[in-house]
Amino acid sequence: MALIRFIGTLKLLKKIIVPTSIVILCAAATPSYFLWFLGKTGDCALQSGCQVTHDLLGWQVILPLTTSSLLAIAVVAMFCRVAAWTMFELSGQWSTQEIQAQMMKSICKVRTSFFDENPSGRLINRLLGDYGMLRLDGVMSIGDTANSFADVICVGLLIMIAHPIAGLLILPVILLYVGLQTQLAPMMSHARELRAVKIGEALHRETDLIEGRTMFTLYNKVDNLLERIYKAFNNSLNIQLFYAKLMSWGMLWMGVISAIYAVVVYAFLIVGMHNQTVSVTVAAVVITAVFNLNNLFFGLSWDMSFLGETASHARRAFYIIDLPDETEQESHAPQIVDDAPMKPLKGNIRFENYSMSYREHLPRILTDLNLEIPMGLHVGIVGRTGAGKTSLMQALFRLVYHHGGDIKVGGRSIFGLDVSFLRSHFGVVPQDPYLFAGTIRFNLAGTMDLPDDHLRSALDRVGLKVGLDATVLEGGKDYSVGERQLLCLARLILNRKSYIFMDEPTSSLDRRTDEKIQQLLQTEMSDRTVITIAHRLESLFHYDLIMELSEGKLVRQGPPGEMIPLLQSVYGNIEESA
Amino acid sequence: MFDLKLFSSPRALKRDFLQSTDVAPQSMGPELRSDFERIRVQNADLLISGNFWWDFMRTYARHLTLIVSLRGVGSILILASVLASQRILDETNTLTASLWLLFFYGLIQLVHRVTNAYVAMLQNQILVCVRTFVTVRMNWKLLRMGSLSSAEFSTGNLKTLISSDIYRIAEFLGSLFRNGIPCLLGLIFLGPVIWFYMGIPGIVAVATAFAALPLALIFGRYVFHKEEIIKRQEDSLATIVGEWVTHVRLLRYLGWEKLLASKVAGHIRKLVIEVTKQHGVNLVNFGISVSWWLMPIIPLIYTADVMEDTSDLSTLFASIWMLNHITLYIRWLPGLFISYGAAAACILRLNRLFSHSDIEDELLPPCNQALQGAMPTKLHFNHVSFAYEEKEALTDLDLTLDLSRYTSLIGTVGSGKSTLLKLICAEVQPTAGKILVEFDNGVIADLRHHDVYAAVRRVFGYMPQEAYLSNATLAVNISLDEHHSDQEVMQAIHLAELAADITHWDSGIREEVGETGVNLSGGQKQRVNLARALYSGRPYLVLDDPLSAVDTNTESALMQSMLNQCGGFLLSSHRLTELKKTDRLLVLHDGKVIEDGSPTTLAEDPFSEFSKHLRAAEVSHVA
Ligand SMILES: Nc1ncnc2c1ncn2[C@@H]1O[C@H](COP(=O)(O)OP(=O)(O)OP(=O)(O)O)[C@@H](O)[C@H]1O
Ligand SMILES: Nc1ncnc2c1ncn2[C@@H]1O[C@H](COP(=O)(O)OP(=O)(O)OP(=O)(O)O)[C@@H](O)[C@H]1O
Ligand SMILES: [Mg+2]
Ligand SMILES: [Mg+2]
């Protein structure tokens, strides 16, 4: 099934399927023709001027039975073979890009918790590994199977022409092959699935080593780490070996079938030769053809097993492509429809009896939350760690499972909007200042097309001294954590969103930088709605409103003058001035 | 080695299948297991002794000889069957004699198939071995290299190295066993026979059979070059997709998914273009070689004709047949060169990794002083500088740190605090100057001595600025060990103020934290890392900004735990209040220590940096 669908996606290939199949047939037919021709040459080797006449669509084609004609046929065979493969494989290479694009599209839309449930190793393996196999081996395996099939038919025909009994004997052989395959194929495909899973797990464990090796070496727990890795690795090797055993088993029995076939055919030939009904040349041609047929059968079953692998890769790729859209799985509540879904949002943000959890069956993090963030105000959110502050932000972005209640912006429910449209309203500084591998420019501008001096001035304003084209390693490992946070702030200043959500934006900044940033934010963000999560109360002094969350609920709120002394008693003293 | 059960019925196979797909680790085989063990024991010289192939052949000599000799047997069997069939073709034989011969031919064929199946199985074992061989070595190398942050060995690249490069190498070896060795053996066994039968024409034919190879060699080189470019694209793809799937929330906050998707599409496009070029060459090569088997027959007949060879038809066809057997493998030889091209690119990369210097390489021999049971008490920094490639992070540091005191470190963003802490717990080595370690028995020695280094590494519990979490349970994350004591883990959890958080979780300390700790909040991740340092029971702690993601209340509780639980710590922080509880405060600026003293005295001095920092907060209240 997956295979048929996979073939269906190969658009470019479909366009040139007619010439491709013709060339494949030619490529398969010429070697057989060559043998047949060779047989004829052998027949009249001693007379001069003997020739073969063909009637091709009314044309008389006369080929002298000479070595140069043989050479010509061999060259044609090569040419056809090259052409067949080139057309098949290269067009397939280009066509499979579509599959990758669809996978990426689906990944863009799948629910966020999908990524929590699936280890990254597995996902990367699906998105790149399976795709890569489809691109490289997938199309090839289809082409090879088609080729081998054509080869088998042509050689079969040749045998049929040279010696009809030997030709008819192919039928029971094919039946036996099919019988064998029905036993073997299901096991093979099961083993392949298992193998993919186990390899994924082993790779996933390697991640621990790659990312956490400094921790494990420092604490002298390397043996433990390796033990875990090798356990997973061992499992994957196990299934690999079993798979190999299955292959050998299949190969053996297929070999036995074809050997028996060859012996039977030879018996007929010998008897024929002794009765003078079969000439030596015919016998030689048939023997060579049977020899080739055996190999071709072998090739065919080998290709079929690769085809099986392709099917399993395709199945996994389509699993990704068919993942449901995040909006279908974010709630059981009836879908709300907004009457003007693309009208920009404006107004207060209200949570009304809102409840959420990260996945449907996990405990709720926010429960019956009611709060209102007035437009244009700067609101600080505080709470013990794990209180649900970051969850609040994720709720607003619709990254979580929605159990009930509603979130409204300017009276419009956010659940009626297009998700990416909704998300485009908010500017964010995340709690974990992760930078993407690339350059500073990429991390700063992202989707925006801004002139360099804009970017530079933003960097200046946050006080970061780096070049725009400086490289950034994964996660921003080559910058200090504070520098990464400053970069996130610069990015925030650059994209002028109407709602700003900052999750502990200054947690890794020193006091003086923090203070500068607070002033900068005050001037930059004066006209916008700002929601800041903070642990350091003193950074909220000049805010308009402070809200305290606890266990997923709003406990109290008020202006800083009122709230801060109250909170001080709960959260300990803010820093006394010297 | 011969537990293959090749003749079992499909049903027995199925039963076997169901059993062995359970986790039961049975088929790894004693060779592999001993390889694991051996590498564990004598990893050092295995890694250093350079040549990958040589090393591999030495390790699996037994396997390899077996394969080669079985293959040889196979070739001899082919030879026998060819001779038999040639006799059959010979008209002089009587019918019964021919049929007898045919019977023998059939037997030979059967034996040949069985040998083939065994060889195939053995080859697969070797392929599994090669994967183990490389993976195990890579793991060791990575562990010995310590942390490094070069672009070439970024996480994404290392992952492709493990996941795809190793397969390329195995693929090449597979192709070598499937085609290369049989071809060579076929040539050795069958070539002389053809010569014997056919004389010069036979030789010409064999030579023709190999004529396609030089072309394949040239193509192989091209493939190798392209492979390197392709690798680069694959690496960037893996990096982008890896970042994507691990940081999907960030992408959705920023609305960058489309941007990344188009980046991925761009890389894929480039990749496909390169692969098209590479494969275009491959295909021409393959196309030629697959049809090449027709060629040798022509000169064979032609030369036989010209030389008016008197050899009869049956001899001619026997030779053609033997040629067929050689060309059968020759046709895949170009594929062998090509997969060698790809594998060589991967091995080059692996070798670059293997030739990277180890931490140990930079260490000096033991200092020959009595360090048995001695505890480091002080670190003396002697004109120490540290630079990341070209960026200088610490310059000319002269400083003595008393490990048994509570020292705190503040400084502006990027002033080098984290770098200093990494130097202290010997995560990295200074690029200039040296660090001297003073022990409680009075010995003072350079940290770079092997034994001193080991002694220092044993006493520190380090908490990095960025939380590290592995996809395992909370308890395993804290103890880094499956065989931990729950009680000690619980104690660490209490000390790290995590107790309140875990009460919400159904499985308590057995809760899975998810990959990179996705199921935890920012503050929880940080405290798990702190709990790990506390659990380790190390006398001294090195803590990089442990308090940045917790509320003020938790902050003071944590400070109390840290003060109580260790004999001394070094802590960097941007939270200033709690620092007054420490003994000594260092202020860093631009890689230099600009202030050093007791926090209380510094706070009282209105001109000190520390008090300026403290006042910064006050200014903002007023504003
Ligand atoms: N992806 C997730 N899947 C499941 N549970 C999660 C996930 N993210 C967070 N949680 C849980 O939700 C609770 C609230 O987390 P949240 O990140 O909202 O806390 P927070 O208030 O931001 O805390 P902090 O100040 O430590 O960042 C925590 O108990 C955490 O374990
Ligand atoms: N892996 C790296 N490669 C290159 N440069 C680095 C690397 N790590 C840090 N740096 C640079 O070295 C300098 C010091 O970094 P360090 O991490 O020690 O600062 P820090 O004082 O800890 O800052 P923060 O308060 O932000 O954590 C910074 O300018 C940083 O950009
Ligand atoms: Mg948070
Ligand atoms: Mg730091």
mmCIF file of C-alpha atoms and ligand atoms in Angstrom, chain A residues 358 384-391 394 431-432 503-504 533 535, chain B residues 520-524 549, ligand 3:
data_model
loop_
_atom_site.group_PDB
_atom_site.id
_atom_site.type_symbol
_atom_site.label_atom_id
_atom_site.label_comp_id
_atom_site.label_asym_id
_atom_site.label_seq_id
_atom_site.Cartn_x
_atom_site.Cartn_y
_atom_site.Cartn_z
ATOM 1 C CA TYR A 358 0.456 19.235 28.384
ATOM 2 C CA ARG A 384 7.159 29.797 42.830
ATOM 3 C CA THR A 385 9.065 27.718 40.348
ATOM 4 C CA GLY A 386 6.821 25.168 38.705
ATOM 5 C CA ALA A 387 3.741 27.307 39.384
ATOM 6 C CA GLY A 388 2.726 27.319 35.744
ATOM 7 C CA LYS A 389 4.075 30.628 34.486
ATOM 8 C CA THR A 390 5.679 29.289 31.365
ATOM 9 C CA SER A 391 2.628 27.098 30.870
ATOM 10 C CA GLN A 394 2.347 28.151 26.068
ATOM 11 C CA GLN A 431 13.201 31.152 29.314
ATOM 12 C CA ASP A 432 15.951 29.122 27.685
ATOM 13 C CA ASP A 503 9.946 34.628 30.320
ATOM 14 C CA GLU A 504 12.617 35.688 32.798
ATOM 15 C CA ILE A 533 7.615 36.533 34.119
ATOM 16 C CA HIS A 535 11.704 35.948 39.876
ATOM 17 C CA LEU B 520 10.166 19.983 33.630
ATOM 18 C CA SER B 521 9.918 23.706 34.200
ATOM 19 C CA GLY B 522 13.000 25.887 33.817
ATOM 20 C CA GLY B 523 13.607 26.072 37.552
ATOM 21 C CA GLN B 524 13.090 22.360 37.987
ATOM 22 C CA ALA B 549 15.738 30.391 37.584
HETATM 23 MG MG MG C 3 9.238 28.736 33.412
#
